[in-house]
Amino acid sequence: MNNKDYIKIPEPTLRRLPVYLKFLKHVHTEGAAHISCTDIAREFQSDPTQVRKDLASTGVVGTARIGFDIKALIDAIEIFLGWRNKNEAFLVGVGNLGRALLEYKQFQEYGFTIVAAFDADPAKIGQCIGGTEILPVERLEALAWRMHIQIGIITVPASSAQAVAERCVQGGITGIWNFSPAVLKVPRTIVIEYVLLSTSLAVLTSKLHGQQKEAL
Amino acid sequence: MNNKDYIKIPEPTLRRLPVYLKFLKHVHTEGAAHISCTDIAREFQSDPTQVRKDLASTGVVGTARIGFDIKALIDAIEIFLGWRNKNEAFLVGVGNLGRALLEYKQFQEYGFTIVAAFDADPAKIGQCIGGTEILPVERLEALAWRMHIQIGIITVPASSAQAVAERCVQGGITGIWNFSPAVLKVPRTIVIEYVLLSTSLAVLTSKLHGQQKEAL
DNA sequence: TAGATTGTTAATCGATTAACAATC
DNA sequence: TAGATTGTTAATCGATTAACAATC
């Protein structure tokens, strides 16, 4: 197991990197060449020390009094996140949310492309949304194999999510981006990322109600 | 500051509670009356001790050898999350994502209702989506005050998110559910919850690429 | 040079995990 | 009763924050 110089990055850091990245790209287009941790921290009302720790994990080194080379940071973060790789995904379930994702233009920035969409509803087959044709879900496995697809986006109702996940695994897909509230049972080698509206809403509402006292 | 028996709950716990809740509701409809931490942990491939700690923060006490009263847990979690309160929200930005949220039926379960939607595009005004009429965004502040709205959902493009957030604050809204990738500058008393696709995708892609070695 | 900013090491904080007595 | 499960306390782990010398 050759993990000589393999650095395990904390997940909190990992979650902050894409946020920094967006900001760095913005200031870069405005012509800046260098930026300090203080400047980044100010933008996000966070702590310069934390930003420095986060940036350190990208491997980029800064210069005292000058800061970090913005371009170098952008490159390092994108490479680290895997956004310089070709990330091709299939999307399953062309409801409102599926449609929204199919038409989401910013995915290009993340090296991310939805190359095909699938649905079980015959009425939707053949339609074209955001430049992507909708195919029958039965064809998912074979096409995923042929095209070496790595990522499956699940935007079907919870009741059919498990079946779709199994199709993805059968098709050789190794990463699942699950927008349904279903708990998926797949082999441990498969990476799953859940996007749970209920969780996000719970954080918001509990802060608004129960914990509001804290703001006093 | 009367925080005598006020318990600060860890955010990781807070994020797990709605997931437990969904499962508890499911087993409850199947007729079960009690459940053990072991059973819950098995469902989520997590640890019984962690589940017990999490449940302890709801205040419900279990019984040795029997477990927890499912109904009591459901009640306690819903109350804790603030889902028994009336959570009325305004949604701003009726694009694909806004439309998807407007038609999302499960929000009822969370005591959550989108009572009005707003857009800047005159062509969309007056349309009705998911039973909600679309109003001109200029009317947001006044209506939010009159209806005592607490939550604003921002589904506009990043470029107009800050302006919308300011309208929300002007209208007395205290919680913002931000689906745009913009960093919002609002008074510290306002609670903001970000839903960032880029962050979620970053976790997925970095696990698939850079960190896949870990699976060995 | 002086002072801002870096990189690094140490201290603190908080969450998870382990251990174990109490209990039904 | 015996043994599964609880609640609680202690140990571990990991992330954040603080401190500070090095450097440009």
Tab-separated table of C-alpha atoms (C1' of nucleotides) in Angstrom:
chain	number	residue	atom	x	y	z
A	1	MET	CA	0.000	0.000	0.000
A	2	ASN	CA	2.010	2.892	-1.332
A	3	ASN	CA	0.802	5.756	0.784
A	4	LYS	CA	4.215	7.206	1.387
A	5	ASP	CA	3.243	10.785	0.772
A	6	TYR	CA	-0.473	10.322	0.944
A	7	ILE	CA	-2.075	12.993	3.065
A	8	LYS	CA	-5.445	12.366	4.623
A	9	ILE	CA	-7.355	15.600	4.409
A	10	PRO	CA	-9.999	16.385	7.035
A	11	GLU	CA	-13.515	16.400	5.602
A	12	PRO	CA	-14.298	19.861	7.016
A	13	THR	CA	-11.342	21.179	5.031
A	14	LEU	CA	-12.514	19.315	1.962
A	15	ARG	CA	-15.897	20.999	2.252
A	16	ARG	CA	-14.350	24.448	2.487
A	17	LEU	CA	-12.013	24.068	-0.484
A	18	PRO	CA	-14.652	24.443	-3.225
A	19	VAL	CA	-15.922	27.575	-1.504
A	20	TYR	CA	-12.439	29.064	-1.494
A	21	LEU	CA	-12.003	27.961	-5.082
A	22	LYS	CA	-14.993	29.921	-6.295
A	23	PHE	CA	-13.724	33.047	-4.562
A	24	LEU	CA	-10.189	32.554	-5.845
A	25	LYS	CA	-11.460	32.245	-9.401
A	26	HIS	CA	-13.418	35.420	-8.924
A	27	VAL	CA	-10.489	37.500	-7.653
A	28	HIS	CA	-8.288	35.964	-10.321
A	29	THR	CA	-10.536	37.188	-13.117
A	30	GLU	CA	-10.311	40.612	-11.510
A	31	GLY	CA	-6.578	40.564	-12.120
A	32	ALA	CA	-5.161	39.824	-8.671
A	33	ALA	CA	-2.106	37.564	-8.624
A	34	HIS	CA	-1.629	36.948	-4.906
A	35	ILE	CA	-3.889	36.707	-1.896
A	36	SER	CA	-3.383	36.341	1.845
A	37	CYS	CA	-5.241	34.082	4.238
A	38	THR	CA	-6.491	37.192	5.983
A	39	ASP	CA	-8.232	38.333	2.808
A	40	ILE	CA	-9.847	34.953	2.255
A	41	ALA	CA	-10.931	34.711	5.872
A	42	ARG	CA	-12.515	38.154	5.729
A	43	GLU	CA	-14.621	37.132	2.743
A	44	PHE	CA	-16.051	34.165	4.622
A	45	GLN	CA	-16.016	35.606	8.128
A	46	SER	CA	-13.768	32.765	9.162
A	47	ASP	CA	-10.343	32.582	10.740
A	48	PRO	CA	-7.055	33.275	8.895
A	49	THR	CA	-5.346	30.446	10.757
A	50	GLN	CA	-7.973	27.994	9.618
A	51	VAL	CA	-7.678	29.176	6.041
A	52	ARG	CA	-3.900	28.753	6.249
A	53	LYS	CA	-4.286	25.191	7.530
A	54	ASP	CA	-6.772	24.441	4.782
A	55	LEU	CA	-4.530	25.835	2.056
A	56	ALA	CA	-1.536	23.987	3.480
A	57	SER	CA	-3.285	20.711	2.725
A	58	THR	CA	-3.272	21.551	-0.985
A	59	GLY	CA	0.526	21.534	-0.901
A	60	VAL	CA	0.848	25.073	-2.230
A	61	VAL	CA	3.324	27.183	-0.261
A	62	GLY	CA	2.893	30.882	0.218
A	63	THR	CA	5.318	33.733	0.586
A	64	ALA	CA	5.528	35.796	3.752
A	65	ARG	CA	4.111	39.308	3.340
A	66	ILE	CA	2.843	38.475	-0.145
A	67	GLY	CA	0.535	35.549	0.349
A	68	PHE	CA	-0.339	32.750	-2.033
A	69	ASP	CA	-0.195	32.631	-5.802
A	70	ILE	CA	-3.855	32.584	-6.766
A	71	LYS	CA	-3.385	30.628	-9.966
A	72	ALA	CA	-1.342	27.984	-8.166
A	73	LEU	CA	-4.077	27.615	-5.541
A	74	ILE	CA	-6.785	27.282	-8.181
A	75	ASP	CA	-4.804	24.579	-9.954
A	76	ALA	CA	-4.001	22.704	-6.764
A	77	ILE	CA	-7.556	22.752	-5.443
A	78	GLU	CA	-9.069	21.675	-8.760
A	79	ILE	CA	-6.598	18.845	-9.075
A	80	PHE	CA	-7.116	17.830	-5.493
A	81	LEU	CA	-10.891	17.742	-5.831
A	82	GLY	CA	-10.580	15.651	-8.966
A	83	TRP	CA	-12.193	18.362	-11.051
A	84	ARG	CA	-9.452	18.175	-13.662
A	85	ASN	CA	-10.408	14.585	-14.318
A	86	LYS	CA	-13.246	13.830	-16.683
A	87	ASN	CA	-16.236	13.330	-14.404
A	88	GLU	CA	-19.010	11.873	-16.507
A	89	ALA	CA	-22.314	11.070	-14.919
A	90	PHE	CA	-25.638	9.483	-15.708
A	91	LEU	CA	-28.739	11.010	-14.183
A	92	VAL	CA	-31.733	8.867	-13.309
A	93	GLY	CA	-35.153	10.351	-12.714
A	94	VAL	CA	-36.198	13.310	-14.813
A	95	GLY	CA	-38.619	14.989	-12.427
A	96	ASN	CA	-38.353	18.623	-11.444
A	97	LEU	CA	-35.099	18.186	-9.605
A	98	GLY	CA	-33.571	16.014	-12.313
A	99	ARG	CA	-34.522	18.626	-14.868
A	100	ALA	CA	-32.970	21.359	-12.750
A	101	LEU	CA	-29.691	19.463	-12.539
A	102	LEU	CA	-29.711	18.705	-16.276
A	103	GLU	CA	-29.999	22.402	-17.006
A	104	TYR	CA	-27.471	23.483	-14.389
A	105	LYS	CA	-24.726	25.125	-16.417
A	106	GLN	CA	-22.092	25.538	-13.697
A	107	PHE	CA	-21.263	21.830	-13.634
A	108	GLN	CA	-18.752	22.417	-16.446
A	109	GLU	CA	-16.648	24.375	-13.966
A	110	TYR	CA	-16.304	21.230	-11.897
A	111	GLY	CA	-15.187	19.107	-14.836
A	112	PHE	CA	-18.566	17.486	-14.481
A	113	THR	CA	-20.832	16.446	-17.339
A	114	ILE	CA	-24.142	14.670	-17.324
A	115	VAL	CA	-23.834	12.603	-20.475
A	116	ALA	CA	-27.185	10.850	-20.378
A	117	ALA	CA	-30.455	10.899	-18.484
A	118	PHE	CA	-32.798	8.015	-17.777
A	119	ASP	CA	-36.387	7.647	-16.738
A	120	ALA	CA	-38.884	4.833	-16.321
A	121	ASP	CA	-41.751	6.833	-17.805
A	122	PRO	CA	-42.176	5.967	-21.517
A	123	ALA	CA	-43.717	9.386	-22.119
A	124	LYS	CA	-40.414	11.057	-21.243
A	125	ILE	CA	-38.165	8.845	-23.370
A	126	GLY	CA	-36.729	10.647	-26.354
A	127	GLN	CA	-37.270	14.120	-24.923
A	128	CYS	CA	-34.229	16.309	-24.788
A	129	ILE	CA	-33.455	18.458	-21.758
A	130	GLY	CA	-30.462	20.724	-21.440
A	131	GLY	CA	-29.017	19.043	-24.509
A	132	THR	CA	-29.310	15.560	-23.046
A	133	GLU	CA	-31.604	12.929	-24.447
A	134	ILE	CA	-33.723	10.884	-22.055
A	135	LEU	CA	-33.278	7.133	-22.379
A	136	PRO	CA	-35.162	4.150	-20.924
A	137	VAL	CA	-33.726	3.183	-17.548
A	138	GLU	CA	-33.316	-0.440	-18.693
A	139	ARG	CA	-30.403	0.645	-20.869
A	140	LEU	CA	-28.434	2.142	-17.979
A	141	GLU	CA	-26.188	-0.809	-17.075
A	142	ALA	CA	-25.045	-1.593	-20.614
A	143	LEU	CA	-24.391	2.038	-21.497
A	144	ALA	CA	-22.581	2.735	-18.241
A	145	TRP	CA	-20.200	-0.128	-18.970
A	146	ARG	CA	-19.635	0.894	-22.547
A	147	MET	CA	-18.998	4.560	-21.688
A	148	HIS	CA	-17.025	3.891	-18.492
A	149	ILE	CA	-19.311	6.111	-16.443
A	150	GLN	CA	-18.188	6.615	-12.845
A	151	ILE	CA	-20.994	8.635	-11.310
A	152	GLY	CA	-24.721	8.067	-11.037
A	153	ILE	CA	-27.064	10.858	-9.973
A	154	ILE	CA	-30.227	9.588	-8.344
A	155	THR	CA	-33.186	11.940	-8.550
A	156	VAL	CA	-35.986	9.377	-8.425
A	157	PRO	CA	-38.504	9.052	-5.573
A	158	ALA	CA	-37.290	7.228	-2.463
A	159	SER	CA	-39.332	4.143	-3.367
A	160	SER	CA	-37.277	3.363	-6.461
A	161	ALA	CA	-33.908	4.700	-5.326
A	162	GLN	CA	-32.538	1.362	-4.145
A	163	ALA	CA	-33.374	-0.335	-7.454
A	164	VAL	CA	-31.677	2.467	-9.371
A	165	ALA	CA	-28.608	2.275	-7.132
A	166	GLU	CA	-28.349	-1.428	-7.895
A	167	ARG	CA	-28.523	-0.736	-11.613
A	168	CYS	CA	-25.715	1.785	-11.198
A	169	VAL	CA	-23.546	-0.740	-9.383
A	170	GLN	CA	-24.307	-3.339	-12.052
A	171	GLY	CA	-23.152	-0.834	-14.649
A	172	GLY	CA	-19.791	-0.417	-12.939
A	173	ILE	CA	-20.539	2.993	-11.487
A	174	THR	CA	-18.430	3.672	-8.380
A	175	GLY	CA	-19.869	6.936	-7.110
A	176	ILE	CA	-23.487	7.765	-6.362
A	177	TRP	CA	-24.825	11.265	-5.817
A	178	ASN	CA	-28.090	10.540	-4.078
A	179	PHE	CA	-30.749	13.245	-3.973
A	180	SER	CA	-33.454	10.890	-2.736
A	181	PRO	CA	-34.041	10.482	0.995
A	182	ALA	CA	-33.556	6.714	0.774
A	183	VAL	CA	-30.746	4.968	2.622
A	184	LEU	CA	-28.924	3.031	-0.076
A	185	LYS	CA	-27.530	-0.444	0.500
A	186	VAL	CA	-24.562	-0.910	-1.816
A	187	PRO	CA	-21.125	-2.557	-1.557
A	188	ARG	CA	-18.704	-0.657	0.652
A	189	THR	CA	-16.457	0.114	-2.305
A	190	ILE	CA	-19.110	2.432	-3.726
A	191	VAL	CA	-18.857	6.055	-2.644
A	192	ILE	CA	-22.208	7.640	-1.832
A	193	GLU	CA	-22.826	11.317	-1.255
A	194	TYR	CA	-26.241	12.183	0.145
A	195	VAL	CA	-27.945	15.496	-0.480
A	196	LEU	CA	-30.680	15.564	2.133
A	197	LEU	CA	-33.058	18.496	2.175
A	198	SER	CA	-34.479	17.319	5.476
A	199	THR	CA	-31.081	17.527	7.156
A	200	SER	CA	-30.394	20.972	5.855
A	201	LEU	CA	-33.850	22.174	6.848
A	202	ALA	CA	-33.469	20.628	10.296
A	203	VAL	CA	-30.341	22.662	10.928
A	204	LEU	CA	-32.153	25.817	9.872
A	205	THR	CA	-35.389	25.296	11.787
A	206	SER	CA	-33.758	24.075	14.971
A	207	LYS	CA	-31.499	27.109	14.987
A	208	LEU	CA	-34.508	29.345	14.424
A	209	HIS	CA	-36.584	27.812	17.187
A	210	GLY	CA	-34.930	25.808	19.930
A	211	GLN	CA	-31.518	27.285	19.827
A	212	GLN	CA	-32.377	30.875	19.114
A	213	LYS	CA	-31.662	31.713	22.742
A	214	GLU	CA	-28.030	31.330	21.885
A	215	ALA	CA	-28.145	34.529	19.861
A	216	LEU	CA	-28.889	36.532	23.007
B	1	MET	CA	-30.122	34.692	30.326
B	2	ASN	CA	-32.312	31.823	31.402
B	3	ASN	CA	-30.449	28.854	30.019
B	4	LYS	CA	-30.770	26.758	33.128
B	5	ASP	CA	-31.713	23.529	31.416
B	6	TYR	CA	-30.719	24.549	27.947
B	7	ILE	CA	-28.708	21.822	26.257
B	8	LYS	CA	-26.386	22.690	23.431
B	9	ILE	CA	-26.692	19.885	20.925
B	10	PRO	CA	-23.702	19.075	18.696
B	11	GLU	CA	-24.350	19.871	15.053
B	12	PRO	CA	-23.349	16.379	13.873
B	13	THR	CA	-26.098	15.003	16.131
B	14	LEU	CA	-28.532	17.577	14.800
B	15	ARG	CA	-27.807	16.416	11.270
B	16	ARG	CA	-28.432	12.787	12.149
B	17	LEU	CA	-31.729	13.345	13.947
B	18	PRO	CA	-33.901	13.912	10.845
B	19	VAL	CA	-32.455	10.760	9.325
B	20	TYR	CA	-33.388	8.758	12.415
B	21	LEU	CA	-36.781	10.432	12.406
B	22	LYS	CA	-37.631	9.221	8.933
B	23	PHE	CA	-36.706	5.668	9.863
B	24	LEU	CA	-38.625	5.840	13.152
B	25	LYS	CA	-41.741	7.011	11.351
B	26	HIS	CA	-41.338	4.128	8.932
B	27	VAL	CA	-41.045	1.428	11.589
B	28	HIS	CA	-43.839	3.076	13.544
B	29	THR	CA	-46.267	2.779	10.629
B	30	GLU	CA	-45.288	-0.883	10.487
B	31	GLY	CA	-46.632	-1.308	13.980
B	32	ALA	CA	-43.494	-1.454	16.110
B	33	ALA	CA	-43.722	0.235	19.500
B	34	HIS	CA	-40.131	0.041	20.748
B	35	ILE	CA	-36.722	0.095	19.148
B	36	SER	CA	-33.164	-0.326	20.377
B	37	CYS	CA	-30.110	1.709	19.451
B	38	THR	CA	-28.652	-1.437	17.956
B	39	ASP	CA	-31.532	-1.675	15.488
B	40	ILE	CA	-31.208	1.955	14.469
B	41	ALA	CA	-27.436	1.679	14.121
B	42	ARG	CA	-27.789	-1.386	11.914
B	43	GLU	CA	-30.076	0.485	9.528
B	44	PHE	CA	-27.513	3.243	9.033
B	45	GLN	CA	-24.364	1.174	9.411
B	46	SER	CA	-23.392	3.392	12.313
B	47	ASP	CA	-22.549	2.736	15.951
B	48	PRO	CA	-25.104	1.897	18.684
B	49	THR	CA	-23.246	4.037	21.197
B	50	GLN	CA	-23.404	7.019	18.916
B	51	VAL	CA	-27.107	6.489	18.342
B	52	ARG	CA	-27.650	6.297	22.105
B	53	LYS	CA	-25.768	9.564	22.637
B	54	ASP	CA	-27.793	11.188	19.890
B	55	LEU	CA	-31.104	10.011	21.303
B	56	ALA	CA	-30.081	11.084	24.793
B	57	SER	CA	-29.951	14.669	23.584
B	58	THR	CA	-33.664	14.541	22.777
B	59	GLY	CA	-34.366	13.945	26.464
B	60	VAL	CA	-36.258	10.703	25.876
B	61	VAL	CA	-35.197	7.915	28.219
B	62	GLY	CA	-35.199	4.297	27.188
B	63	THR	CA	-35.793	1.092	29.058
B	64	ALA	CA	-33.094	-1.550	29.452
B	65	ARG	CA	-33.728	-4.645	27.330
B	66	ILE	CA	-36.706	-2.986	25.630
B	67	GLY	CA	-35.285	0.111	24.058
B	68	PHE	CA	-37.003	3.414	23.301
B	69	ASP	CA	-40.649	4.195	22.798
B	70	ILE	CA	-40.815	4.990	19.108
B	71	LYS	CA	-43.704	7.414	19.364
B	72	ALA	CA	-41.979	9.329	22.144
B	73	LEU	CA	-38.836	9.608	20.044
B	74	ILE	CA	-40.758	10.863	17.035
B	75	ASP	CA	-42.456	13.505	19.147
B	76	ALA	CA	-39.260	14.584	20.844
B	77	ILE	CA	-37.262	14.859	17.639
B	78	GLU	CA	-39.961	16.761	15.796
B	79	ILE	CA	-40.335	19.190	18.656
B	80	PHE	CA	-36.622	19.564	19.011
B	81	LEU	CA	-36.145	20.322	15.315
B	82	GLY	CA	-38.920	22.884	15.461
B	83	TRP	CA	-41.017	20.914	13.007
B	84	ARG	CA	-44.085	21.173	15.219
B	85	ASN	CA	-43.958	24.929	14.875
B	86	LYS	CA	-45.514	26.565	11.872
B	87	ASN	CA	-42.608	27.084	9.490
B	88	GLU	CA	-43.820	29.333	6.716
B	89	ALA	CA	-41.467	30.325	3.972
B	90	PHE	CA	-41.275	32.548	0.927
B	91	LEU	CA	-39.409	31.263	-2.089
B	92	VAL	CA	-37.604	33.643	-4.420
B	93	GLY	CA	-36.548	32.630	-7.899
B	94	VAL	CA	-38.833	30.325	-9.847
B	95	GLY	CA	-36.302	28.628	-12.096
B	96	ASN	CA	-35.980	24.874	-12.356
B	97	LEU	CA	-34.807	24.429	-8.804
B	98	GLY	CA	-37.410	26.817	-7.401
B	99	ARG	CA	-40.083	24.919	-9.278
B	100	ALA	CA	-38.801	21.612	-7.915
B	101	LEU	CA	-38.991	22.903	-4.343
B	102	LEU	CA	-42.459	24.363	-4.896
B	103	GLU	CA	-43.702	20.981	-6.014
B	104	TYR	CA	-41.860	19.022	-3.339
B	105	LYS	CA	-44.618	17.370	-1.353
B	106	GLN	CA	-42.611	16.037	1.593
B	107	PHE	CA	-42.172	19.481	3.118
B	108	GLN	CA	-45.486	19.054	4.935
B	109	GLU	CA	-43.847	16.357	7.024
B	110	TYR	CA	-41.426	18.939	8.328
B	111	GLY	CA	-44.151	21.377	9.302
B	112	PHE	CA	-42.851	23.427	6.423
B	113	THR	CA	-44.973	25.342	3.930
B	114	ILE	CA	-43.986	27.603	1.071
B	115	VAL	CA	-46.764	30.163	1.220
B	116	ALA	CA	-45.681	32.368	-1.651
B	117	ALA	CA	-43.184	32.461	-4.485
B	118	PHE	CA	-41.566	35.482	-6.070
B	119	ASP	CA	-39.756	36.218	-9.281
B	120	ALA	CA	-38.381	39.252	-11.074
B	121	ASP	CA	-39.509	38.048	-14.498
B	122	PRO	CA	-42.864	39.681	-15.418
B	123	ALA	CA	-43.677	36.727	-17.660
B	124	LYS	CA	-43.797	34.412	-14.634
B	125	ILE	CA	-45.961	36.623	-12.416
B	126	GLY	CA	-49.420	35.223	-11.880
B	127	GLN	CA	-48.483	31.670	-12.846
B	128	CYS	CA	-49.320	29.042	-10.308
B	129	ILE	CA	-46.896	26.242	-9.432
B	130	GLY	CA	-47.581	23.528	-6.899
B	131	GLY	CA	-50.602	25.511	-5.741
B	132	THR	CA	-48.573	28.647	-5.098
B	133	GLU	CA	-49.016	31.833	-7.075
B	134	ILE	CA	-45.944	33.687	-8.285
B	135	LEU	CA	-45.754	37.319	-7.194
B	136	PRO	CA	-43.484	40.195	-8.165
B	137	VAL	CA	-40.365	40.272	-6.003
B	138	GLU	CA	-40.996	43.934	-5.118
B	139	ARG	CA	-43.856	42.860	-2.903
B	140	LEU	CA	-41.729	40.533	-0.779
B	141	GLU	CA	-40.850	42.862	2.120
B	142	ALA	CA	-44.365	44.119	2.758
B	143	LEU	CA	-45.938	40.671	2.531
B	144	ALA	CA	-43.291	39.078	4.724
B	145	TRP	CA	-44.026	41.615	7.449
B	146	ARG	CA	-47.771	41.238	7.165
B	147	MET	CA	-47.650	37.425	7.230
B	148	HIS	CA	-44.871	37.149	9.816
B	149	ILE	CA	-42.785	34.973	7.566
B	150	GLN	CA	-39.628	33.603	9.180
B	151	ILE	CA	-37.874	31.787	6.346
B	152	GLY	CA	-36.752	32.872	2.903
B	153	ILE	CA	-35.670	30.333	0.295
B	154	ILE	CA	-33.233	31.760	-2.220
B	155	THR	CA	-33.198	29.970	-5.582
B	156	VAL	CA	-32.084	32.865	-7.752
B	157	PRO	CA	-28.760	33.019	-9.630
B	158	ALA	CA	-25.719	34.002	-7.565
B	159	SER	CA	-25.680	37.466	-9.089
B	160	SER	CA	-28.975	38.509	-7.513
B	161	ALA	CA	-28.798	36.468	-4.305
B	162	GLN	CA	-27.402	39.271	-2.138
B	163	ALA	CA	-30.155	41.680	-3.213
B	164	VAL	CA	-32.802	39.066	-2.444
B	165	ALA	CA	-31.243	38.334	0.952
B	166	GLU	CA	-31.453	42.035	1.781
B	167	ARG	CA	-35.104	42.105	0.814
B	168	CYS	CA	-35.701	39.155	3.131
B	169	VAL	CA	-33.987	40.893	6.031
B	170	GLN	CA	-35.988	44.053	5.307
B	171	GLY	CA	-39.137	41.958	5.489
B	172	GLY	CA	-38.269	40.686	8.961
B	173	ILE	CA	-37.240	37.217	7.843
B	174	THR	CA	-34.786	35.641	10.290
B	175	GLY	CA	-33.776	32.436	8.502
B	176	ILE	CA	-32.435	32.067	4.979
B	177	TRP	CA	-32.191	28.796	3.109
B	178	ASN	CA	-29.702	29.667	0.410
B	179	PHE	CA	-29.508	27.449	-2.664
B	180	SER	CA	-27.359	29.905	-4.606
B	181	PRO	CA	-23.584	29.671	-4.432
B	182	ALA	CA	-23.308	33.293	-3.303
B	183	VAL	CA	-21.823	34.188	0.079
B	184	LEU	CA	-24.508	36.310	1.728
B	185	LYS	CA	-23.664	39.336	3.847
B	186	VAL	CA	-26.455	39.775	6.388
B	187	PRO	CA	-26.657	40.773	10.089
B	188	ARG	CA	-25.331	38.151	12.449
B	189	THR	CA	-28.772	37.599	13.951
B	190	ILE	CA	-29.957	36.037	10.697
B	191	VAL	CA	-29.547	32.274	10.437
B	192	ILE	CA	-28.305	31.117	7.047
B	193	GLU	CA	-28.219	27.554	5.822
B	194	TYR	CA	-26.286	26.974	2.623
B	195	VAL	CA	-27.061	24.153	0.220
B	196	LEU	CA	-23.984	24.024	-1.956
B	197	LEU	CA	-23.924	21.548	-4.813
B	198	SER	CA	-20.253	22.283	-5.384
B	199	THR	CA	-19.376	21.225	-1.852
B	200	SER	CA	-21.316	18.012	-2.092
B	201	LEU	CA	-19.833	17.210	-5.477
B	202	ALA	CA	-16.339	17.992	-4.193
B	203	VAL	CA	-16.703	15.408	-1.464
B	204	LEU	CA	-17.846	12.831	-3.994
B	205	THR	CA	-15.239	13.481	-6.680
B	206	SER	CA	-12.325	13.810	-4.288
B	207	LYS	CA	-13.248	10.504	-2.709
B	208	LEU	CA	-13.510	8.916	-6.149
B	209	HIS	CA	-10.163	10.205	-7.369
B	210	GLY	CA	-7.519	11.408	-4.920
B	211	GLN	CA	-8.594	9.442	-1.932
B	212	GLN	CA	-9.650	6.219	-3.543
B	213	LYS	CA	-6.394	4.664	-2.414
B	214	GLU	CA	-7.930	4.575	1.014
B	215	ALA	CA	-10.301	1.834	-0.102
B	216	LEU	CA	-7.380	-0.543	-0.630
C	1	DT	C1'	14.569	47.999	8.637
C	2	DA	C1'	9.916	47.025	10.457
C	3	DG	C1'	6.024	44.684	10.190
C	4	DA	C1'	2.811	41.676	7.844
C	5	DT	C1'	2.272	37.072	6.723
C	6	DT	C1'	3.801	32.509	6.446
C	7	DG	C1'	4.547	27.554	8.376
C	8	DT	C1'	4.717	24.858	12.400
C	9	DT	C1'	4.241	23.344	16.884
C	10	DA	C1'	1.450	23.250	21.110
C	11	DA	C1'	-2.982	23.924	23.601
C	12	DT	C1'	-7.732	23.736	23.532
C	13	DC	C1'	-11.990	22.236	22.384
C	14	DG	C1'	-15.449	19.044	21.010
C	15	DA	C1'	-17.117	14.679	19.138
C	16	DT	C1'	-16.640	9.820	18.921
C	17	DT	C1'	-15.637	5.577	20.897
C	18	DA	C1'	-14.828	2.495	24.714
C	19	DA	C1'	-15.768	0.721	29.260
C	20	DC	C1'	-18.868	-0.593	32.680
C	21	DA	C1'	-22.254	-0.471	36.349
C	22	DA	C1'	-27.383	-0.301	36.633
C	23	DT	C1'	-31.666	-2.252	35.200
C	24	DC	C1'	-35.397	-4.595	33.318
D	1	DT	C1'	-32.099	-15.728	36.748
D	2	DA	C1'	-29.241	-14.366	32.761
D	3	DG	C1'	-28.323	-11.429	29.398
D	4	DA	C1'	-29.469	-7.587	26.439
D	5	DT	C1'	-29.747	-2.812	26.595
D	6	DT	C1'	-29.637	1.409	28.894
D	7	DG	C1'	-27.181	5.755	30.886
D	8	DT	C1'	-22.911	7.597	32.292
D	9	DT	C1'	-18.244	8.305	32.897
D	10	DA	C1'	-13.555	8.043	30.985
D	11	DA	C1'	-10.330	7.584	27.043
D	12	DT	C1'	-9.382	8.540	22.478
D	13	DC	C1'	-9.371	10.839	18.453
D	14	DG	C1'	-9.484	14.734	15.447
D	15	DA	C1'	-10.278	19.565	14.316
D	16	DT	C1'	-9.838	24.275	15.641
D	17	DT	C1'	-7.487	27.861	17.760
D	18	DA	C1'	-3.487	29.998	19.803
D	19	DA	C1'	1.356	31.002	20.034
D	20	DC	C1'	5.512	32.122	17.898
D	21	DA	C1'	9.753	31.825	15.282
D	22	DA	C1'	11.092	32.369	10.351
D	23	DT	C1'	10.941	35.189	6.345
D	24	DC	C1'	10.221	38.358	2.836
